Amino acid sequence: MAKILVIDDNTELLDLLRVLLEQRGGHQTVLSADGTDGLLQALADPPDMVISDVMMPGMSGYEICRQLRANPSTASIPIIMLTARGQSVDHQAALDAGADDHMVKPVDAEELLQRVDDLLPQKEHIEPEEPPAPTRTLVLLSLRGGVGVTTLAVNVAATLAQAGGKAVCLADLCSSSGHAALQLGLRPEPNWSGLAQADIPTVDAIEAHLLQHKSSLRVLASPVFPAVGLGLSKRATLTTMRVLKQQFTTIIVDAPAVLNEAAMAVLETATVVGLVVTAEPPSIQTAVGTLRALKQWSEKFQVILNQVAPGPQLPQGALERALKRPLVGTIPFDPAQARALAQGAPLAISNPGSPLAQAARTIGSQLLALGNQ
Ligand SMILES: Nc1ncnc2c1ncn2[C@@H]1O[C@H](COP(=O)(O)OP(=O)(O)O)[C@@H](O)[C@H]1O
Ligand SMILES: [Mg+2]
């Protein structure tokens, strides 16, 4: 939208041009029925464009043009001159006075709008940019430990960061032990315990607490030693998530295995929650209880089966019946995982073709795509 000053002593035409430029062109107009007044208006508050009649009592359109060109604040404003049919105005005379274009009345509506568009600075031509895609937050959760939440979080985050082009953050909000950093071969210093000191962490403090992995992945680690007290408060967690959402397009959260303030806050901000289960009765029982306790977010939940141990598994149908929902995917047991853990080199990066890395990639993108809907 541009602000266009229209100067013409024919008030009827002035009104027609106003309707055309505002309603069809989507511009804002300023009208003047007098040459001198029009010039003063342009000098007082320079518009984006001037459309002016040539023959007017008092000051002519030529004179307006010359004066606008002579004034630094209006020298580069595009000017279109309009003349009534039969007036002996030379197209060249309009250009010589400093106009950019000249049209004969009655002006064709489409043509005028086209010429207005052609003359407006480039930015007016650029299609409005696609609004940036909202940040997707995938929270991985299990209230039973040892089922592979951290392994999945690390591998999904590492896959995305490895693919490049996306700003990805892995937030390990577990109460202690810094396992996400461990799996990535990073020392978990600093970690979120530094953010728990302040009631509301600042943007700078949050940025300063993010570790940099050698892929583009940024990591908010958890402390190795258990944080004494409540850990990250609801308020501090919400602030942290809000700040991370400004900076990253994807956030993967390794959620605590307890429903503390940080867990509840992060579930609130989640786009999608991946509930990780193993095919053992205690894990399934925990998952059923978790789904029941968190039924306010039931829609966000997707269940992922992880095979942390080799050997025969409970049949998928039995698991789905117990959970009363389908599994979104299965991560097979991968003997290479033990070595990847020991080396601090997640399979998603060190061995992208491994079964675990492939499954993490597929399930990760499936869950994040669900979050897009
Ligand atoms: N699909 C898998 N295949 C082989 N080992 C796995 C698999 N998933 C996880 N593990 C191993 O299981 C253990 C527990 O995983 P972890 O991600 O730490 O679980 P959680 O975060 O749920 O406590 C780790 O030693 C990890 O390397
Ligand atoms: Mg863990």
XYZ file of C-alpha atoms and ligand atoms in Angstrom:
401
model
C 0.000 0.000 0.000
C 1.293 3.406 -0.959
C 0.189 6.896 0.007
C -0.748 8.724 -3.201
C -1.401 12.457 -3.423
C -3.900 13.273 -6.208
C -4.142 16.895 -7.384
C -6.922 17.909 -9.796
C -9.304 20.865 -9.864
C -12.082 18.583 -11.128
C -13.467 17.341 -7.827
C -15.622 14.700 -9.515
C -12.559 13.150 -11.123
C -10.725 13.492 -7.836
C -13.375 11.373 -6.172
C -13.297 8.756 -8.946
C -9.546 8.469 -8.638
C -9.836 8.133 -4.867
C -12.244 5.191 -5.197
C -10.117 3.572 -7.888
C -6.823 3.891 -6.034
C -8.209 2.961 -2.631
C -10.664 0.206 -3.459
C -9.059 -1.382 -6.478
C -5.440 -0.475 -5.900
C -5.447 -0.882 -2.130
C -3.654 2.433 -1.704
C -4.215 5.358 0.604
C -5.025 8.687 -1.018
C -4.622 12.344 -0.103
C -6.694 14.662 -2.306
C -6.197 18.275 -3.302
C -8.345 20.317 -5.729
C -5.821 23.136 -5.984
C -2.268 23.185 -7.383
C -0.701 25.390 -4.718
C -2.422 23.538 -1.906
C -1.367 20.206 -3.446
C 2.272 21.260 -3.611
C 2.221 22.442 0.012
C 0.699 19.154 1.105
C 3.406 17.221 -0.744
C 6.171 19.277 0.840
C 4.670 19.079 4.326
C 4.197 15.323 4.272
C 5.851 13.687 1.248
C 3.625 10.980 -0.256
C 4.886 7.847 -2.049
C 3.539 9.120 -5.367
C 1.863 12.194 -6.910
C -0.797 12.071 -9.621
C -1.473 15.572 -10.904
C -3.569 17.315 -13.506
C -1.616 19.699 -15.762
C -3.954 22.582 -16.397
C -5.185 24.052 -13.154
C -5.916 27.633 -12.136
C -3.139 29.011 -9.971
C -0.300 26.557 -10.190
C 0.055 24.202 -13.167
C 1.037 20.567 -12.946
C 4.371 21.439 -14.616
C 5.202 23.901 -11.885
C 4.252 21.381 -9.184
C 6.593 18.901 -10.844
C 9.518 21.295 -10.987
C 9.075 22.373 -7.369
C 8.866 18.764 -6.146
C 12.011 17.838 -8.062
C 13.839 20.871 -6.637
C 13.125 19.874 -3.045
C 15.366 17.121 -1.655
C 12.582 15.531 0.398
C 10.318 15.158 -2.642
C 12.869 14.986 -5.492
C 12.517 11.262 -6.108
C 8.755 10.829 -5.663
C 7.214 9.233 -8.775
C 4.868 11.646 -10.563
C 2.161 10.821 -13.098
C 0.628 13.731 -15.054
C -2.946 13.622 -16.328
C -4.267 15.853 -19.100
C -7.732 16.235 -20.571
C -8.145 15.020 -24.129
C -7.631 17.838 -26.541
C -5.304 19.810 -24.309
C -2.246 20.626 -26.295
C 0.125 19.169 -23.800
C 3.129 17.455 -25.159
C 4.009 14.158 -23.555
C 7.608 15.334 -23.733
C 6.761 18.575 -21.907
C 5.456 16.547 -18.974
C 8.617 14.476 -18.859
C 10.774 17.594 -19.202
C 9.053 19.125 -16.191
C 10.135 16.072 -14.238
C 7.132 13.733 -14.477
C 7.782 10.021 -14.760
C 4.725 9.286 -16.837
C 1.869 11.017 -18.594
C -1.684 9.839 -19.336
C -4.574 11.371 -21.270
C -8.016 11.605 -19.637
C -10.351 9.859 -19.422
C -7.852 7.453 -17.978
C -8.378 3.756 -18.298
C -8.692 2.371 -14.748
C -6.613 -0.779 -15.328
C -3.916 1.134 -17.114
C -3.625 3.760 -14.406
C -3.353 1.092 -11.676
C -0.723 -0.703 -13.727
C 1.353 2.432 -14.212
C 1.024 3.300 -10.516
C 2.347 -0.150 -9.674
C 5.162 0.127 -12.203
C 6.347 3.401 -10.748
C 6.149 2.586 -7.071
C 9.448 1.612 -5.476
C 10.363 -2.034 -5.800
C 9.141 -2.982 -2.358
C 5.592 -2.380 -3.497
C 5.972 -5.111 -6.105
C 7.328 -7.764 -3.816
C 4.728 -10.334 -2.884
C 4.228 -10.312 0.854
C 6.618 -12.835 2.351
C 5.232 -16.134 3.561
C 4.802 -15.787 7.293
C 7.496 -17.857 8.982
C 6.310 -21.335 9.905
C 5.521 -21.463 13.612
C 8.069 -23.252 15.757
C 7.237 -26.902 16.343
C 7.940 -28.325 19.753
C 8.178 -32.101 20.046
C 8.176 -33.257 23.656
C 9.357 -36.824 24.271
C 8.126 -38.297 27.523
C 7.946 -41.410 29.657
C 7.259 -41.530 33.357
C 9.223 -44.768 33.422
C 12.959 -44.373 32.923
C 15.172 -46.410 30.652
C 12.744 -46.681 27.740
C 14.823 -44.603 25.317
C 13.369 -41.086 25.642
C 16.807 -39.484 25.639
C 18.050 -41.726 22.834
C 15.094 -40.788 20.656
C 15.274 -37.067 21.532
C 18.987 -36.919 20.726
C 18.657 -38.812 17.449
C 15.642 -36.861 16.192
C 17.326 -33.543 17.055
C 20.665 -34.624 15.563
C 18.990 -35.800 12.329
C 17.248 -32.458 11.874
C 20.350 -30.438 12.713
C 22.425 -32.609 10.398
C 19.966 -31.994 7.548
C 20.877 -28.326 7.968
C 18.932 -25.205 7.133
C 16.828 -25.476 10.253
C 17.480 -23.969 13.635
C 17.099 -26.884 16.015
C 17.354 -26.909 19.793
C 17.379 -29.940 22.067
C 16.217 -29.081 25.568
C 17.006 -31.722 28.185
C 14.739 -30.801 31.074
C 15.326 -34.004 33.012
C 15.848 -33.561 36.701
C 19.458 -34.630 36.582
C 22.182 -36.662 34.910
C 22.813 -34.714 31.689
C 22.228 -37.745 29.498
C 21.357 -35.839 26.320
C 24.698 -34.015 26.462
C 26.430 -37.325 27.244
C 24.954 -38.966 24.141
C 26.201 -35.999 22.095
C 29.678 -36.059 23.568
C 29.183 -32.666 25.240
C 30.105 -31.626 28.759
C 26.807 -30.500 30.346
C 28.168 -27.165 31.568
C 26.380 -24.777 31.698
C 22.991 -26.457 32.101
C 19.454 -25.478 33.041
C 20.260 -25.400 36.775
C 21.880 -22.011 36.058
C 18.512 -20.737 34.832
C 16.693 -22.007 37.922
C 18.431 -19.380 40.081
C 16.439 -16.468 38.680
C 12.671 -16.190 38.948
C 12.493 -15.272 35.264
C 15.603 -15.984 33.190
C 16.606 -13.279 30.730
C 17.007 -13.794 26.987
C 20.779 -13.316 27.316
C 21.005 -15.803 30.180
C 19.099 -18.435 28.174
C 21.319 -17.908 25.143
C 24.409 -18.180 27.353
C 23.185 -21.529 28.682
C 22.918 -23.219 25.287
C 25.706 -25.607 24.332
C 26.854 -25.822 20.722
C 27.167 -29.271 19.193
C 29.506 -29.701 16.223
C 26.447 -30.120 14.009
C 24.294 -26.970 14.051
C 22.388 -28.346 17.063
C 22.091 -26.180 20.179
C 21.526 -27.953 23.483
C 20.105 -26.922 26.817
C 21.648 -29.610 29.014
C 20.474 -30.986 32.319
C 22.820 -30.993 35.311
C 24.815 -34.125 36.113
C 24.234 -33.627 39.811
C 20.607 -33.581 40.918
C 19.364 -30.035 41.418
C 18.368 -29.680 45.039
C 14.908 -28.200 45.420
C 12.203 -27.778 42.859
C 14.277 -27.456 39.719
C 13.072 -25.211 36.916
C 9.841 -23.473 37.937
C 6.793 -23.328 35.694
C 7.443 -19.651 35.069
C 11.126 -20.134 34.260
C 10.276 -23.050 31.948
C 7.581 -21.110 30.096
C 9.929 -18.140 29.679
C 12.720 -20.409 28.456
C 10.423 -22.098 25.929
C 9.133 -18.741 24.735
C 12.665 -17.471 24.171
C 13.720 -20.694 22.418
C 10.677 -20.418 20.148
C 11.902 -17.016 18.983
C 15.220 -18.464 17.940
C 14.530 -22.000 16.720
C 12.169 -23.512 14.169
C 12.174 -26.894 15.887
C 12.556 -27.682 19.572
C 12.940 -31.243 20.785
C 12.409 -31.716 24.518
C 13.730 -34.602 26.597
C 11.062 -34.284 29.281
C 11.507 -35.189 32.942
C 10.221 -38.619 34.028
C 8.091 -36.918 36.685
C 5.210 -34.475 36.376
C 7.029 -31.569 38.003
C 6.504 -27.907 37.167
C 8.935 -28.002 34.253
C 7.214 -31.067 32.760
C 3.740 -29.556 33.050
C 4.909 -26.251 31.559
C 6.634 -27.926 28.657
C 3.613 -30.161 27.931
C 1.530 -27.004 27.781
C 3.794 -25.501 25.110
C 4.179 -28.762 23.128
C 2.959 -29.012 19.557
C 3.087 -32.789 19.805
C 4.014 -35.209 22.608
C 5.719 -38.522 21.844
C 5.022 -40.961 24.663
C 7.778 -43.582 24.531
C 6.983 -47.130 25.660
C 8.737 -50.463 25.670
C 6.810 -53.695 25.133
C 6.782 -54.666 28.810
C 3.817 -54.578 31.153
C 5.305 -52.000 33.584
C 5.978 -49.562 30.732
C 2.503 -50.060 29.237
C 0.865 -49.654 32.636
C 2.800 -46.419 33.174
C 1.801 -45.160 29.732
C -1.890 -45.911 30.327
C -1.692 -44.027 33.637
C 0.141 -41.127 31.985
C -2.470 -40.795 29.230
C -5.175 -40.773 31.864
C -3.434 -38.229 34.109
C -2.719 -35.903 31.190
C -5.974 -36.317 29.315
C -6.318 -32.551 28.909
C -3.574 -32.903 26.284
C -4.767 -36.238 24.934
C -4.939 -34.904 21.357
C -1.245 -34.037 21.374
C -0.123 -37.529 22.403
C 1.350 -40.116 20.040
C 2.750 -43.409 21.305
C 6.118 -44.710 20.082
C 7.319 -48.247 20.786
C 11.048 -48.572 21.412
C 12.747 -51.949 21.582
C 15.513 -51.319 24.082
C 16.289 -55.026 24.333
C 16.590 -57.767 21.715
C 14.311 -60.769 21.751
C 10.632 -61.514 21.330
C 8.194 -58.671 21.878
C 4.580 -58.444 22.970
C 2.471 -58.290 19.813
C 1.692 -54.771 18.614
C -2.061 -55.456 18.598
C -2.029 -56.314 22.299
C -0.121 -53.116 23.107
C -2.523 -50.992 21.075
C -5.532 -52.565 22.755
C -4.072 -51.872 26.190
C -3.219 -48.279 25.238
C -6.526 -47.779 23.403
C -4.665 -46.065 20.574
C -2.461 -47.020 17.637
C 1.316 -46.828 17.798
C 2.750 -44.113 15.585
C 5.922 -46.130 14.958
C 8.435 -48.639 16.274
C 12.160 -48.198 16.861
C 13.910 -51.557 16.537
C 16.584 -52.753 18.933
C 19.907 -51.592 17.534
C 23.070 -53.244 18.879
C 25.119 -50.279 17.578
C 23.434 -47.950 20.115
C 25.617 -49.072 23.057
C 28.763 -48.047 21.205
C 27.238 -44.768 20.001
C 26.402 -43.941 23.618
C 29.886 -44.799 24.830
C 31.464 -42.657 22.104
C 29.154 -39.672 22.476
C 28.357 -39.962 18.765
C 24.612 -40.417 18.101
C 23.769 -42.937 15.392
C 21.815 -40.261 13.498
C 25.191 -38.665 12.758
C 27.771 -41.467 13.104
C 25.699 -44.108 11.299
C 22.638 -42.576 9.615
C 21.868 -45.850 7.840
C 21.539 -47.802 11.103
C 18.053 -49.121 11.981
C 17.758 -46.848 15.031
C 18.803 -43.715 13.118
C 16.440 -44.495 10.252
C 13.501 -45.135 12.556
C 14.224 -41.972 14.577
C 14.304 -39.982 11.341
C 10.993 -41.370 10.088
C 9.173 -41.099 13.397
C 10.616 -37.641 14.100
C 9.413 -36.202 10.809
C 6.055 -37.966 11.161
C 5.489 -36.448 14.600
C 6.628 -32.981 13.553
C 4.363 -33.132 10.497
C 1.428 -33.965 12.798
C 2.345 -30.858 14.727
C 1.866 -28.840 11.515
C -1.822 -29.580 11.249
N 16.427 -48.934 20.135
C 17.440 -49.155 20.967
N 18.320 -50.134 20.732
C 19.328 -50.380 21.575
N 19.550 -49.709 22.702
C 18.703 -48.713 23.018
C 17.611 -48.381 22.175
N 16.949 -47.329 22.733
C 17.610 -47.000 23.861
N 18.658 -47.834 24.059
C 19.557 -47.844 25.219
O 18.732 -47.977 26.360
C 19.236 -47.256 27.443
C 18.178 -46.299 27.974
O 17.950 -45.313 27.008
P 17.706 -43.773 27.380
O 17.523 -43.076 26.102
O 18.746 -43.277 28.302
O 16.306 -43.920 28.135
P 15.492 -42.848 29.011
O 15.897 -41.503 28.556
O 14.070 -43.174 28.681
O 15.823 -43.124 30.417
C 20.470 -46.561 26.957
O 21.595 -47.337 27.301
C 20.300 -46.545 25.455
O 21.533 -46.529 24.784
Mg 16.734 -39.993 29.737
